[in-house]
Tab-separated table of C-alpha atoms and ligand atoms in Angstrom:
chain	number	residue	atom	x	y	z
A	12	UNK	CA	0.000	0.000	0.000
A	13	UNK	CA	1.329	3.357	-0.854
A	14	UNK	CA	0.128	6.930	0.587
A	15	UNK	CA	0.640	8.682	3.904
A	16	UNK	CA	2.925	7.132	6.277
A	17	UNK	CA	0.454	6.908	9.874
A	18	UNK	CA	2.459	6.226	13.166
A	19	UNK	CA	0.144	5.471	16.035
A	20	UNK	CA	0.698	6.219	19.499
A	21	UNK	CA	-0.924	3.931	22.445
A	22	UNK	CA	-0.511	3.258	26.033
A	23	UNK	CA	-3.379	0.614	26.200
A	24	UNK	CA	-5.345	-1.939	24.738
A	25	UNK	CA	-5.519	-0.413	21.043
A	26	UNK	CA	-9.159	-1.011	20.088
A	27	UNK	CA	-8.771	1.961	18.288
A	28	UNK	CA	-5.419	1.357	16.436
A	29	UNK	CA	-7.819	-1.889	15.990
A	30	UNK	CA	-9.811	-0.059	14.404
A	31	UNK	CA	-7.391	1.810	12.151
A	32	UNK	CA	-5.539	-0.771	11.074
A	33	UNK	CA	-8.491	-2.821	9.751
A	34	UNK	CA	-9.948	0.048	7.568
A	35	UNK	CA	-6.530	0.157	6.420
A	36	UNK	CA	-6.787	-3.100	5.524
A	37	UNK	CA	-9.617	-3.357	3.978
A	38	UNK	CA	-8.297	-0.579	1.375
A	39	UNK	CA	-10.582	2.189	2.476
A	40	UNK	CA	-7.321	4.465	3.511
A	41	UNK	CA	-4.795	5.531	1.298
A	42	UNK	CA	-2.363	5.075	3.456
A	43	UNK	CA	0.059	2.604	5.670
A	44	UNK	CA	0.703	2.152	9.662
A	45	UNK	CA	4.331	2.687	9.425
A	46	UNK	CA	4.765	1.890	13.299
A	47	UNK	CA	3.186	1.655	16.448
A	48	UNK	CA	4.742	3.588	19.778
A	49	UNK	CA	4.022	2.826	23.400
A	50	UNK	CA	4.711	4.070	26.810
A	51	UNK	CA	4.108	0.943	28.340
A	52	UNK	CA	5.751	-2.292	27.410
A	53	UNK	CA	2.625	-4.225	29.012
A	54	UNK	CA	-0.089	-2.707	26.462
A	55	UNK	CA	-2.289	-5.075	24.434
A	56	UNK	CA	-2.069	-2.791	21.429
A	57	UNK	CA	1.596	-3.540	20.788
A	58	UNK	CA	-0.066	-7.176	20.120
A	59	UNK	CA	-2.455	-5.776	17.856
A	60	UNK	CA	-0.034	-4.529	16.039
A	61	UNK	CA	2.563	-7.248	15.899
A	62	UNK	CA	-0.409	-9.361	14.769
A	63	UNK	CA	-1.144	-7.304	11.909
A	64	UNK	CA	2.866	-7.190	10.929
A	65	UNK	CA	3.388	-3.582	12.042
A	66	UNK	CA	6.496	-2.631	13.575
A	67	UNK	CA	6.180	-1.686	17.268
A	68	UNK	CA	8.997	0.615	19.502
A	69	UNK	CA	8.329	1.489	23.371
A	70	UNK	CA	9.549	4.315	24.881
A	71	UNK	CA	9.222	4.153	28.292
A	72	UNK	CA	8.658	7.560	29.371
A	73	UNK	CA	10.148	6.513	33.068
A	74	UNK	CA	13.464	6.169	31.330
A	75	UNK	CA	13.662	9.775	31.185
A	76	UNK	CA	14.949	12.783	32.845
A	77	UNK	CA	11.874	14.807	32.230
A	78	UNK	CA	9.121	15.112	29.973
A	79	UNK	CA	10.768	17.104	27.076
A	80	UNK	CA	13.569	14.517	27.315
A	81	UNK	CA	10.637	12.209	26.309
A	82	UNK	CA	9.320	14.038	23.937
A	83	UNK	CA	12.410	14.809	22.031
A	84	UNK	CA	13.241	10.936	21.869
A	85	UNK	CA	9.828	10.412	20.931
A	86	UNK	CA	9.968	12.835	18.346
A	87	UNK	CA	13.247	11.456	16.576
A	88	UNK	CA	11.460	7.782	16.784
A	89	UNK	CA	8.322	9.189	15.062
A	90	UNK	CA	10.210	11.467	12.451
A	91	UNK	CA	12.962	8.385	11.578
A	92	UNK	CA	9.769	6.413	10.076
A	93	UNK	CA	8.888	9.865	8.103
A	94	UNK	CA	4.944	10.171	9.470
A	95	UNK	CA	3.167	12.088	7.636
A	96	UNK	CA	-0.248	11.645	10.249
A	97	UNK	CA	0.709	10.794	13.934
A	98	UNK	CA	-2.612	9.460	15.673
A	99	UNK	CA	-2.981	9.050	19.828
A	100	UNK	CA	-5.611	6.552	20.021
A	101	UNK	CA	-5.596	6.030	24.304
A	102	UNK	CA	-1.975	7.330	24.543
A	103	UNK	CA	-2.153	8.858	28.212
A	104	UNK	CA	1.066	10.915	28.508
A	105	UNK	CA	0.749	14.665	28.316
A	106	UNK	CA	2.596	16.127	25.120
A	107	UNK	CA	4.961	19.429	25.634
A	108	UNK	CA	4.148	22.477	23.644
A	109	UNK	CA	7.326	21.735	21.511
A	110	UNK	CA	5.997	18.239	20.291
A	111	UNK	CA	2.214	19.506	19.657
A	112	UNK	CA	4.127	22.476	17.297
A	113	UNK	CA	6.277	19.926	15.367
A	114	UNK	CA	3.348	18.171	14.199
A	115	UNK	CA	0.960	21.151	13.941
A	116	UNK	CA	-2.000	20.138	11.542
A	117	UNK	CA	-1.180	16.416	11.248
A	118	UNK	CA	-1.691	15.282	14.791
A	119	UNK	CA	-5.350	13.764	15.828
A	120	UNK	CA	-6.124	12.915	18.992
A	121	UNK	CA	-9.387	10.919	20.167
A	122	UNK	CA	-11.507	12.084	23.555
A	123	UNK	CA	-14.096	10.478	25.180
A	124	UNK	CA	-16.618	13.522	24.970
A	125	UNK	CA	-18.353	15.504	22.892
A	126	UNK	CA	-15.759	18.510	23.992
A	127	UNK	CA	-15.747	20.894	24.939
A	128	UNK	CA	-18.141	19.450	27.372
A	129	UNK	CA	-15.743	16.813	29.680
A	130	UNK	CA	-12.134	17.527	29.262
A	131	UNK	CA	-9.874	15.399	30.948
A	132	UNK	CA	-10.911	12.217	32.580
A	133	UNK	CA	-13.860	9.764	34.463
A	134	UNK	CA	-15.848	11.642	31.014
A	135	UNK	CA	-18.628	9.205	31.301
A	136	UNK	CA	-19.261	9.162	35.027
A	137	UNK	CA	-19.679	13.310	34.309
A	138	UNK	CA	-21.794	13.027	31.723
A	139	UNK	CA	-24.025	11.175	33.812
A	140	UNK	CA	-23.483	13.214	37.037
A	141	UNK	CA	-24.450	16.221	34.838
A	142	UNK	CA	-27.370	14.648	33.591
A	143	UNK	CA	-26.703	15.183	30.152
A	144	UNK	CA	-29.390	14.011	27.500
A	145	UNK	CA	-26.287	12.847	24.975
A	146	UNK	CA	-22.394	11.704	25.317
A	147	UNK	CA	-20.520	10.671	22.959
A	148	UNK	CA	-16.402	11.407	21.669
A	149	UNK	CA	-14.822	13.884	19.479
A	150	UNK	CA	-11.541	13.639	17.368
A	151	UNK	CA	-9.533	16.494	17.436
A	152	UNK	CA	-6.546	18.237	15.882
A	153	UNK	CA	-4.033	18.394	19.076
A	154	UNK	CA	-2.613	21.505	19.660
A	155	UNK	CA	-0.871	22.730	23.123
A	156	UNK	CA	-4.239	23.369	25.198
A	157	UNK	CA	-5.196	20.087	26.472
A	158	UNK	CA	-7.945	18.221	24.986
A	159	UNK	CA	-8.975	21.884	23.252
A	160	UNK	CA	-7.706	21.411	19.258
A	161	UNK	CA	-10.052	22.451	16.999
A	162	UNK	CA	-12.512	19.038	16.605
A	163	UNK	CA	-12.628	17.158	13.212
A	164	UNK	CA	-15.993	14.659	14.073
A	165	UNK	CA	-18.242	14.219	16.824
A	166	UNK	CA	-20.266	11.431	17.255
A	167	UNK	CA	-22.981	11.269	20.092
A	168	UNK	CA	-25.364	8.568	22.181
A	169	UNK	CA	-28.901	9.662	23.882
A	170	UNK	CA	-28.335	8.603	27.633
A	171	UNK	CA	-31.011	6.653	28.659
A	172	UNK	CA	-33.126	5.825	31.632
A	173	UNK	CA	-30.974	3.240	34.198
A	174	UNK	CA	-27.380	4.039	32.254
A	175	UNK	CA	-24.386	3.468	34.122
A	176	UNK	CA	-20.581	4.320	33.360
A	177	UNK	CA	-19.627	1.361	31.702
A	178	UNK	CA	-22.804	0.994	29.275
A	179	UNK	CA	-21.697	4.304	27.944
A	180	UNK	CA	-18.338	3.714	27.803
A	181	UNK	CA	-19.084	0.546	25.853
A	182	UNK	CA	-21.316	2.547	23.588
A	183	UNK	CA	-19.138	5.303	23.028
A	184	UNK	CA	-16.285	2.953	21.841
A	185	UNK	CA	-18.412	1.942	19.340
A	186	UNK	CA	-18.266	5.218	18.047
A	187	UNK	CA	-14.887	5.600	18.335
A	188	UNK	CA	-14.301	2.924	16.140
A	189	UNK	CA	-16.231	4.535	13.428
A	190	UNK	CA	-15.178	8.042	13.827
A	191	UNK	CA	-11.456	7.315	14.194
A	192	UNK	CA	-10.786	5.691	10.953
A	193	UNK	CA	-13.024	7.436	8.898
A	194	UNK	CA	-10.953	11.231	10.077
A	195	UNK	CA	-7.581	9.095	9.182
A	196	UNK	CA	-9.235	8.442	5.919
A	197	UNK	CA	-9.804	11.956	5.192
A	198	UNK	CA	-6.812	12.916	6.564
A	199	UNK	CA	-4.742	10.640	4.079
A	200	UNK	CA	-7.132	11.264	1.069
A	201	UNK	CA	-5.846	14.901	1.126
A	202	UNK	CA	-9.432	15.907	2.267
A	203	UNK	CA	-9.074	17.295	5.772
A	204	UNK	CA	-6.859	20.744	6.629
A	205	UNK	CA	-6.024	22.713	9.766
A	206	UNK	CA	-6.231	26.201	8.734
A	207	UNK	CA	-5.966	29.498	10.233
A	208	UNK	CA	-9.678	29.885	10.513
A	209	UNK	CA	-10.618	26.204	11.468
A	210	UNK	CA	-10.714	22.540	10.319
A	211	UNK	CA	-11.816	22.519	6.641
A	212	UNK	CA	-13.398	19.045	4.675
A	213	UNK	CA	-13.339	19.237	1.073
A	214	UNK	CA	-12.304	22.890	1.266
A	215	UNK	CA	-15.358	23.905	3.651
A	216	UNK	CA	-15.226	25.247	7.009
A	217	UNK	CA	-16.339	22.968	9.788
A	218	UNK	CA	-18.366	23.809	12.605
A	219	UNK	CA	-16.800	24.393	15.460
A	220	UNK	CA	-17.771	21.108	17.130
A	221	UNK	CA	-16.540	19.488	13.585
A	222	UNK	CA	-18.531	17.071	11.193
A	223	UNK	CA	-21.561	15.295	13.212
A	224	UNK	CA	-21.626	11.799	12.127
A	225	UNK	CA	-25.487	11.094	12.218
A	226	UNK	CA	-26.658	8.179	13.942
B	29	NHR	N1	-1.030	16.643	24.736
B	29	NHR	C1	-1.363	17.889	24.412
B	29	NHR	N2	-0.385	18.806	24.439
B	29	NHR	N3	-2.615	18.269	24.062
B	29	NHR	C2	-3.602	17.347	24.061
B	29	NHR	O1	-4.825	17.731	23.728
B	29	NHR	C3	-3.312	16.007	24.415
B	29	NHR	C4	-1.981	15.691	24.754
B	29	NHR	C5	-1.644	14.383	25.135
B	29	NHR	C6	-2.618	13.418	25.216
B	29	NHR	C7	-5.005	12.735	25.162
B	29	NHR	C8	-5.792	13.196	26.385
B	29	NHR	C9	-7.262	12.845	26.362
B	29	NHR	O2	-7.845	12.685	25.284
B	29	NHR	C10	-3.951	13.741	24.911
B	29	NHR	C11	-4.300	15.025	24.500
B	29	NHR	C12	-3.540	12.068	29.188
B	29	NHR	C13	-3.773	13.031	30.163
B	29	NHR	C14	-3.023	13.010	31.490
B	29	NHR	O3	-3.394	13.687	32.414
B	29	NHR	C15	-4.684	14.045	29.878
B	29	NHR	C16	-5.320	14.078	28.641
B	29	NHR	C17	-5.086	13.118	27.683
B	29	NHR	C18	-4.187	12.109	27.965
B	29	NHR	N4	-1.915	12.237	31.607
B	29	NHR	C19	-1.053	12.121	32.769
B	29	NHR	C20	0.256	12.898	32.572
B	29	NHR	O4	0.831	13.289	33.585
B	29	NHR	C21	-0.678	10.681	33.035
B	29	NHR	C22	-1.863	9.793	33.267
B	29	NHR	C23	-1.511	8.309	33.210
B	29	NHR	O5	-0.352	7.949	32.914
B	29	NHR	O6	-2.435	7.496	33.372
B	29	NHR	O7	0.728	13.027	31.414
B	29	NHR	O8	-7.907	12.772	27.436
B	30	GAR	C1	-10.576	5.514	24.348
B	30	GAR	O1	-11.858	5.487	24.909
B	30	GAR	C2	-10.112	6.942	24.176
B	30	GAR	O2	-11.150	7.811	23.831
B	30	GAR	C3	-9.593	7.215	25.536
B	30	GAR	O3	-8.958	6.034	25.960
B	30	GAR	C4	-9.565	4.926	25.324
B	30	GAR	C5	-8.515	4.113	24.621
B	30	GAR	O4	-9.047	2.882	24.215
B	30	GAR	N1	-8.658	8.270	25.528
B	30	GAR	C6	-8.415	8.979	26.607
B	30	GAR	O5	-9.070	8.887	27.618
B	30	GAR	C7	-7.242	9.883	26.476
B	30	GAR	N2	-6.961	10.443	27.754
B	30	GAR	P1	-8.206	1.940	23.255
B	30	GAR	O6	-6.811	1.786	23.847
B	30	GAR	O7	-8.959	0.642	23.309
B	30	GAR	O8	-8.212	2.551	21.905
């Protein structure tokens, strides 16, 4: 397969990079999953990945002095397998300003809300406290405020009578799964752009909560 060069970051179990790498496989992106990076040797997605013949690095982010020392190793490991799209999908370490600007406009992140309701964590335990009507995740463009990028697709669950934590979490992976791959597509089929004024599609302005994939 030819096209962009995608290196996925993870600190978990990699449903998403699950995700990824069978729309890639199925030909749908124009693109290849040139490696896959984790902070933690123990994560199932570095299994995922072996399984699917992708090469796999960990960087333990222990191993260093501080967190730019991270990032800066983590940054010559990304740029020696020249990624053209670098995709967190569950990575949980906090990026430095330095590493969101070296991949301005071609690093997506995936959040577990539709932001900018919920930043940060325990998102579906919130929703729920707050008594929201809907929940759902968002992928975003990362840039140095956290979990604040400009968003790229949002896709959204009613919350229901007797919901708990986990039946939305469960739910709302399911939408990961389909929002995820289908932003990487557009990413790699030259469709999506971070611009000055917002995240275009297609040459047209998003909103500001991004495209609303419709249930
Ligand atoms: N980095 C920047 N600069 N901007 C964002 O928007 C980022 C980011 C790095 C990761 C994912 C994010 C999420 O979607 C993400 C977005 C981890 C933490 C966190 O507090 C917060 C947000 C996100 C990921 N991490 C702790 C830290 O000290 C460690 C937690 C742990 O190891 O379990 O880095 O929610
Ligand atoms: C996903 O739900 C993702 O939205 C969330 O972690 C999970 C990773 O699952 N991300 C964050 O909370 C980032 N702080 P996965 O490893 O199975 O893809």
């Amino acid at each position: 397969m030819s096209g962009k060069r995608i290196v996925v970051l993870i600190s978990g179990s990699g449903s998403n990079l699950q995700a990824i790498i069978d729309r890639v496989n199925a030909g749908a992106i124009a693109g290849e999953i040139a490696a896959v990076i984790s902070n933690r040797a123990s994560a199932y997605g570095l299994t995922r990945a072996a399984d699917a013949g992708i090469e796999t690095r960990v960087l333990d982010h222990k191993a260093f002095a501080d967190r730019l020392a991270f990032d800066q190793a983590l940054m010559e490991t990304i740029d020696s397998y020249a990624a053209d799209l670098v995709v967190l999908a569950g990575f949980m370490r906090i990026l430095t300003p330095e590493f969101v600007r070296h991949y301005n406009g071609r690093l997506f992140n995936i959040h577990p809300s539709l932001l900018p309701k919920f930043k940060g964590l325990h998102t579906h335990q919130r929703a729920l406290d707050e008594g929201e009507r809907e929940h759902g995740c968002t992928v975003h463009f990362v840039t140095e405020e956290l979990d604040g990028g400009p968003a790229i697709i949002q896709a959204a669950t009613a919350i229901v009578a007797g919901d708990n934590a986990d039946a939305l979490q469960q739910r709302v992976h399911q939408l990961e799964h389909r929002i995820y791959p289908l932003a990487v597509e557009w990413f790699c089929a030259g469709r999506l752009q971070l611009e000055a004024q917002g995240v275009t599609l297609d040459g047209d302005l998003l909103p500001g909560s991004g495209y609303r994939l419709q249930e």
